[in-house]
Amino acid sequence: MKKNSAFRILHSAFSVMFFAFLFASLSAAAQTFVKPTDKNIQYIGRISFANPNAPAWNYTGTTIRVEFTGTSLKMKCKPESGYFMATVNKGKAFKVAFADKNDSIATIASNLVYGVHSAEIMYCIEGHDNNPEFHGFILDEGEQTVPPTLLSDRKIEFIGNSITCGYGVEDPDPNHHFDYAAENHYLSYAAITARRLDAQHFSVSRSGIGIYRHYGSSSEGSEVCMPKQYAYTRLYNKSEKWDFSRFQPDVVCINLGTNDTSPDLESAVSNSQNHDPNAARPMGCNPTKLKAAYKDFLKTVRGHYPNAKIVMLCGSMLQGDGLKLVSDTMDEVVAEANKAGDKEIYRFNFTPQDGSRGYGADWHPSIAQQQFMADELTPYLQKLMGW
């Protein structure tokens, strides 16, 4: 082959590769970026907008909703933000992961029939380690968001611990320990109940947290308790106080007390057996401190939500002496509040789990148990609220 012919072939091949790369680059660039400040995006949850272009949160259940034109939707987040559950056009929910250090864009929808579509993306894990941020949406070239369907005017706030978070719900082995990949608030009794009642819901929840002491901490109490964290937008972050006027719930469900009755700091049971119902669990709880904490926290919640109904929940992981102590203490506190004039504070007990519906990791409620809890709570709230 002559030198010039070889050069022409090589040049031609290079040209084809170059223009193919250029076309691909232009195609990738031919998209519409939607900033987090877009007026048509809806946010539900305790979210900090200190940086409007990077809304931040760390409570599970935080939700972002959008309606848009086109055939696809991508979401951009801070790398390693964690796991979300997404639904498109109110279809079946699926998990979306931002788990890699360099993975900050995930596809929510693709190959849709051209038209107007909706997406709802819920953060489904606890984010105090990941500190997630939302950085925007990506649409097809020339497409846009559209004014969204109005959110339901029914509002619920769930204040809770690992049960409300959905700890271990996707792991059917009770001998396994915590893994973010197995946690899913979307599958929790709280989220299920809210969907069944067509209500917005906030989850202010943390695994291990209690009304006055964290799991396995000193019986004297701990800094890691809900009353000491409740005032702030993000857990363990005191840089910004939450503005309670941004979300005024119709009903508040408080499910705390399980961790308060956990073994004391010095107990060998504390870490080795966790919540195994078959293991002896000597309580590290001071009953006087427990009751005082419930009373004080009720005053705090009532101060922020003067018109809400408040329901004190008990269970479903509590057993034996712990169950009796928490249930009896809540009964006393609610009765005293009612007698003092606040008639809108109520009590509700979940049926204690017995293993018949399986367990999740560390003996937490399984998917079936969470659904059963929602089966119990939904009609109760429906009747209480007239929904």
XYZ file of C-alpha atoms in Angstrom:
387
model
C 0.000 0.000 0.000
C 1.293 3.454 -0.849
C 2.193 5.808 1.938
C -0.333 8.475 0.856
C -3.147 5.918 0.665
C -2.374 4.645 4.138
C -2.304 8.197 5.457
C -5.676 8.953 3.830
C -7.230 5.836 5.380
C -5.797 6.666 8.798
C -6.922 10.284 8.491
C -10.375 9.205 7.416
C -10.689 6.777 10.342
C -9.517 9.439 12.758
C -12.044 11.898 11.330
C -14.878 9.415 11.792
C -13.825 8.776 15.390
C -13.466 12.476 16.097
C -16.888 13.381 14.737
C -18.456 10.421 16.527
C -16.922 11.662 19.793
C -18.002 15.220 19.020
C -21.552 14.079 18.253
C -21.700 12.072 21.458
C -20.389 15.018 23.438
C -22.910 17.370 21.879
C -25.694 14.859 22.486
C -24.684 14.570 26.121
C -24.604 18.349 26.383
C -27.992 18.652 24.660
C -29.932 18.478 27.892
C -31.795 20.881 30.113
C -30.510 21.396 33.629
C -33.057 22.280 36.315
C -31.668 24.019 39.373
C -32.923 23.139 42.861
C -34.375 26.660 43.022
C -36.875 25.881 40.249
C -40.284 27.059 41.446
C -42.026 23.873 40.315
C -39.997 21.526 42.524
C -41.765 20.477 45.729
C -39.869 19.638 48.915
C -41.177 17.710 51.907
C -39.041 17.345 55.023
C -36.601 19.208 57.211
C -34.364 20.679 54.527
C -31.770 23.415 54.836
C -31.759 25.955 52.019
C -28.765 27.833 53.392
C -27.239 27.109 49.978
C -30.244 27.326 47.608
C -28.361 25.429 44.906
C -27.563 22.530 47.229
C -30.502 21.851 49.586
C -29.247 19.663 52.433
C -30.871 17.364 54.979
C -30.146 14.218 56.955
C -33.506 12.915 58.183
C -34.933 9.910 56.386
C -38.212 10.339 54.540
C -37.217 13.686 53.035
C -38.929 13.853 49.654
C -38.513 15.782 46.395
C -41.326 15.907 43.826
C -41.336 17.228 40.272
C -43.508 17.181 37.151
C -41.837 17.628 33.780
C -42.167 17.305 30.028
C -40.134 14.980 27.840
C -39.066 11.343 27.979
C -36.430 11.177 30.717
C -35.358 12.477 34.116
C -32.009 12.352 35.869
C -31.180 13.521 39.377
C -27.940 15.080 40.512
C -26.822 14.785 44.122
C -23.710 15.101 46.200
C -21.631 11.923 45.669
C -22.254 9.221 48.285
C -25.527 10.807 49.329
C -27.006 7.371 49.868
C -30.232 5.639 48.893
C -33.566 6.908 47.607
C -36.869 5.294 46.682
C -38.391 6.730 43.513
C -41.750 6.471 41.811
C -42.533 7.686 38.291
C -46.109 8.517 37.344
C -47.201 6.960 40.655
C -45.907 3.567 39.553
C -44.044 0.925 41.510
C -41.281 2.280 43.735
C -37.660 1.397 43.008
C -34.367 2.106 44.736
C -31.862 4.658 43.442
C -28.316 4.704 44.822
C -25.765 7.488 45.091
C -23.228 5.178 46.667
C -19.986 5.859 44.781
C -17.523 8.648 45.414
C -17.789 9.867 41.829
C -21.402 8.941 41.101
C -23.457 12.095 41.434
C -26.046 11.575 38.665
C -28.651 8.804 38.593
C -31.370 8.033 36.081
C -34.873 8.243 37.509
C -36.771 7.709 34.246
C -35.900 6.991 30.619
C -37.631 6.041 27.365
C -40.960 7.437 28.523
C -43.682 8.218 26.019
C -43.333 11.918 25.270
C -45.607 13.987 27.465
C -46.000 15.310 30.999
C -44.711 13.007 33.734
C -44.309 13.084 37.513
C -41.628 11.763 39.831
C -41.374 11.486 43.598
C -38.015 10.669 45.171
C -37.808 9.860 48.892
C -34.567 9.646 50.842
C -34.951 6.255 52.522
C -32.005 6.015 54.948
C -30.631 8.001 57.854
C -28.273 10.621 56.506
C -26.225 11.839 59.452
C -23.180 9.997 58.043
C -23.780 10.821 54.361
C -25.057 14.400 54.757
C -26.885 14.315 51.404
C -27.456 17.267 49.103
C -29.697 17.709 46.063
C -28.032 19.489 43.124
C -30.762 19.493 40.483
C -32.551 17.563 37.730
C -31.576 16.899 34.116
C -34.270 16.773 31.403
C -34.261 16.222 27.655
C -33.070 19.176 25.597
C -35.658 21.938 25.483
C -37.946 20.336 28.090
C -39.078 21.899 31.332
C -40.766 21.423 34.657
C -44.451 22.248 34.901
C -46.623 23.514 37.764
C -47.095 20.503 40.058
C -50.205 18.856 41.368
C -51.029 20.353 44.744
C -49.787 18.397 47.744
C -52.330 16.863 50.069
C -53.363 19.214 52.845
C -53.212 16.326 55.350
C -49.998 16.431 57.348
C -48.407 13.983 59.787
C -45.136 14.213 61.694
C -43.555 10.994 62.958
C -40.990 11.358 65.719
C -39.238 8.085 66.298
C -36.323 5.708 66.470
C -35.036 2.834 64.311
C -38.516 1.348 63.932
C -39.705 4.513 62.224
C -36.494 4.724 60.182
C -37.055 1.259 58.725
C -33.832 -0.122 60.200
C -32.921 -3.524 58.757
C -36.312 -3.942 57.119
C -34.830 -5.382 53.909
C -32.644 -7.955 55.679
C -34.559 -11.071 56.822
C -31.765 -12.316 59.103
C -32.102 -11.026 62.689
C -28.484 -11.973 63.401
C -27.225 -9.416 60.888
C -26.381 -5.902 62.020
C -26.947 -2.449 60.581
C -26.364 -1.826 56.889
C -27.590 1.244 55.037
C -28.443 -0.943 52.047
C -31.006 -2.810 54.190
C -32.623 0.268 55.744
C -35.693 1.656 54.004
C -38.040 4.214 55.503
C -40.318 3.877 52.474
C -41.222 0.417 53.811
C -41.792 1.622 57.383
C -45.186 1.751 59.100
C -44.933 5.544 59.059
C -44.494 5.953 55.302
C -47.028 3.231 54.533
C -49.605 4.834 56.834
C -49.031 8.257 55.290
C -49.505 6.893 51.767
C -52.673 5.075 52.760
C -54.075 8.263 54.277
C -52.896 10.397 51.339
C -50.956 12.616 53.739
C -47.685 14.498 53.607
C -45.373 13.262 56.315
C -42.206 14.375 58.031
C -39.990 11.819 59.728
C -37.827 13.149 62.542
C -36.228 9.853 63.455
C -32.894 8.293 64.364
C -31.891 4.720 65.157
C -30.977 4.241 68.811
C -32.483 7.536 69.942
C -34.730 7.843 72.957
C -36.754 10.334 74.936
C -33.903 10.811 77.418
C -31.162 8.274 76.608
C -29.603 6.639 73.566
C -29.448 2.850 73.217
C -26.976 1.336 75.683
C -25.991 4.671 77.223
C -25.905 5.646 80.886
C -29.159 5.428 82.815
C -28.573 9.059 83.766
C -29.308 10.078 80.189
C -27.383 11.169 77.115
C -26.893 14.118 74.803
C -28.086 11.899 71.958
C -31.781 12.031 72.792
C -34.632 13.470 70.770
C -35.495 16.498 72.960
C -31.914 17.779 72.629
C -31.898 17.362 68.828
C -35.455 18.282 67.943
C -34.973 22.034 67.548
C -32.532 21.754 64.651
C -33.052 21.286 60.930
C -30.455 18.514 60.763
C -29.533 15.887 63.314
C -26.215 16.541 65.095
C -25.919 19.903 63.353
C -26.685 22.965 65.437
C -25.864 25.491 62.724
C -29.526 26.033 61.853
C -32.673 25.891 63.941
C -35.750 24.489 62.279
C -38.547 26.942 61.489
C -41.608 25.085 62.756
C -43.944 27.396 60.854
C -42.807 25.683 57.634
C -44.729 22.524 58.486
C -47.675 22.476 60.859
C -48.918 18.883 61.101
C -52.486 17.909 61.829
C -51.253 15.019 63.946
C -47.912 14.143 65.540
C -47.051 10.507 66.292
C -44.298 10.031 68.875
C -42.770 6.556 69.014
C -39.956 6.765 71.577
C -39.096 4.706 74.644
C -37.712 1.462 73.246
C -34.109 2.635 73.519
C -34.682 4.281 76.888
C -35.358 0.852 78.372
C -32.289 -0.727 76.756
C -29.531 -2.296 78.880
C -27.247 0.083 80.731
C -23.867 1.173 79.406
C -22.083 -1.456 81.494
C -24.326 -4.362 80.498
C -22.788 -7.186 78.451
C -26.168 -7.661 76.741
C -26.023 -4.197 75.252
C -24.172 -4.921 72.021
C -24.084 -8.704 71.778
C -27.790 -9.496 71.758
C -29.441 -6.216 70.904
C -33.198 -6.639 70.715
C -33.384 -10.435 70.664
C -36.717 -11.033 72.447
C -35.363 -14.315 73.778
C -32.432 -12.659 75.542
C -32.574 -11.249 79.050
C -32.569 -7.466 78.782
C -31.918 -5.806 82.144
C -33.242 -2.280 81.845
C -30.911 0.659 82.261
C -33.808 3.074 82.576
C -34.552 5.488 85.394
C -38.386 5.588 85.580
C -38.429 9.061 87.136
C -36.239 10.508 84.384
C -38.289 8.706 81.738
C -41.556 10.251 82.896
C -40.077 13.719 83.293
C -38.644 13.544 79.779
C -41.993 12.547 78.277
C -43.759 15.402 80.064
C -41.192 17.990 79.019
C -41.103 16.826 75.402
C -44.884 16.902 75.154
C -44.782 20.540 76.252
C -42.152 21.243 73.599
C -44.155 19.614 70.823
C -47.370 21.283 71.941
C -45.592 24.650 71.990
C -44.609 24.256 68.335
C -47.908 22.739 67.220
C -50.748 24.337 69.223
C -53.485 22.908 66.987
C -52.217 19.391 66.352
C -53.413 16.165 67.857
C -50.530 14.289 69.501
C -50.459 10.489 69.719
C -48.011 8.673 71.978
C -47.157 5.317 70.391
C -45.777 2.268 72.155
C -44.116 -0.766 70.564
C -43.720 -2.962 68.635
C -40.266 -4.136 69.805
C -40.870 -3.708 73.517
C -41.423 -6.821 75.605
C -41.951 -7.694 79.266
C -40.888 -5.162 81.901
C -39.786 -2.625 79.302
C -43.158 -2.711 77.586
C -44.992 -2.326 80.884
C -42.814 0.562 82.053
C -43.095 2.562 78.833
C -46.786 1.868 78.315
C -47.725 2.671 81.919
C -45.585 5.813 81.935
C -47.160 7.066 78.721
C -50.617 6.350 80.119
C -49.816 8.439 83.196
C -48.338 11.323 81.233
C -51.247 11.477 78.789
C -53.835 11.226 81.578
C -52.149 14.058 83.466
C -52.011 16.229 80.331
C -55.684 15.570 79.603
C -56.600 16.409 83.194
C -54.598 19.642 82.956
C -56.694 20.700 79.970
C -54.983 19.371 76.855
C -57.590 16.943 75.535
C -55.832 16.426 72.201
C -53.121 14.079 73.436
C -53.798 10.391 72.869
C -52.343 6.902 73.372
C -51.885 4.016 70.963
C -50.159 0.661 71.454
C -48.867 -1.467 68.610
C -49.150 -5.204 69.054
C -45.717 -6.463 70.202
C -43.951 -8.467 67.514
C -43.666 -12.200 68.185
C -41.676 -13.400 65.177
C -44.676 -14.778 63.300
C -44.040 -12.210 60.574
C -40.292 -12.645 60.634
C -37.649 -10.167 61.743
C -35.344 -7.689 60.105
C -31.712 -7.105 61.029
C -30.999 -6.969 64.783
C -34.522 -8.282 65.502
C -36.172 -5.180 64.093
C -39.566 -5.284 62.372
C -39.621 -7.113 59.056
C -41.422 -5.800 55.985
C -44.461 -7.852 56.968
C -44.330 -6.539 60.547
C -44.071 -2.933 59.347
C -47.082 -3.497 57.113
C -48.984 -4.995 60.038
C -48.148 -1.950 62.156
C -49.532 0.257 59.374
C -52.625 -1.969 59.310
C -53.131 -1.118 62.983
C -52.256 2.590 62.905
C -54.022 3.597 59.676
C -57.618 2.993 60.829
C -56.842 4.509 64.222
C -55.635 7.781 62.651
C -58.384 7.671 60.055
C -60.983 7.659 62.814
C -59.136 10.134 65.028
C -58.661 12.654 62.208
C -61.885 12.048 60.313
C -59.889 11.151 57.191
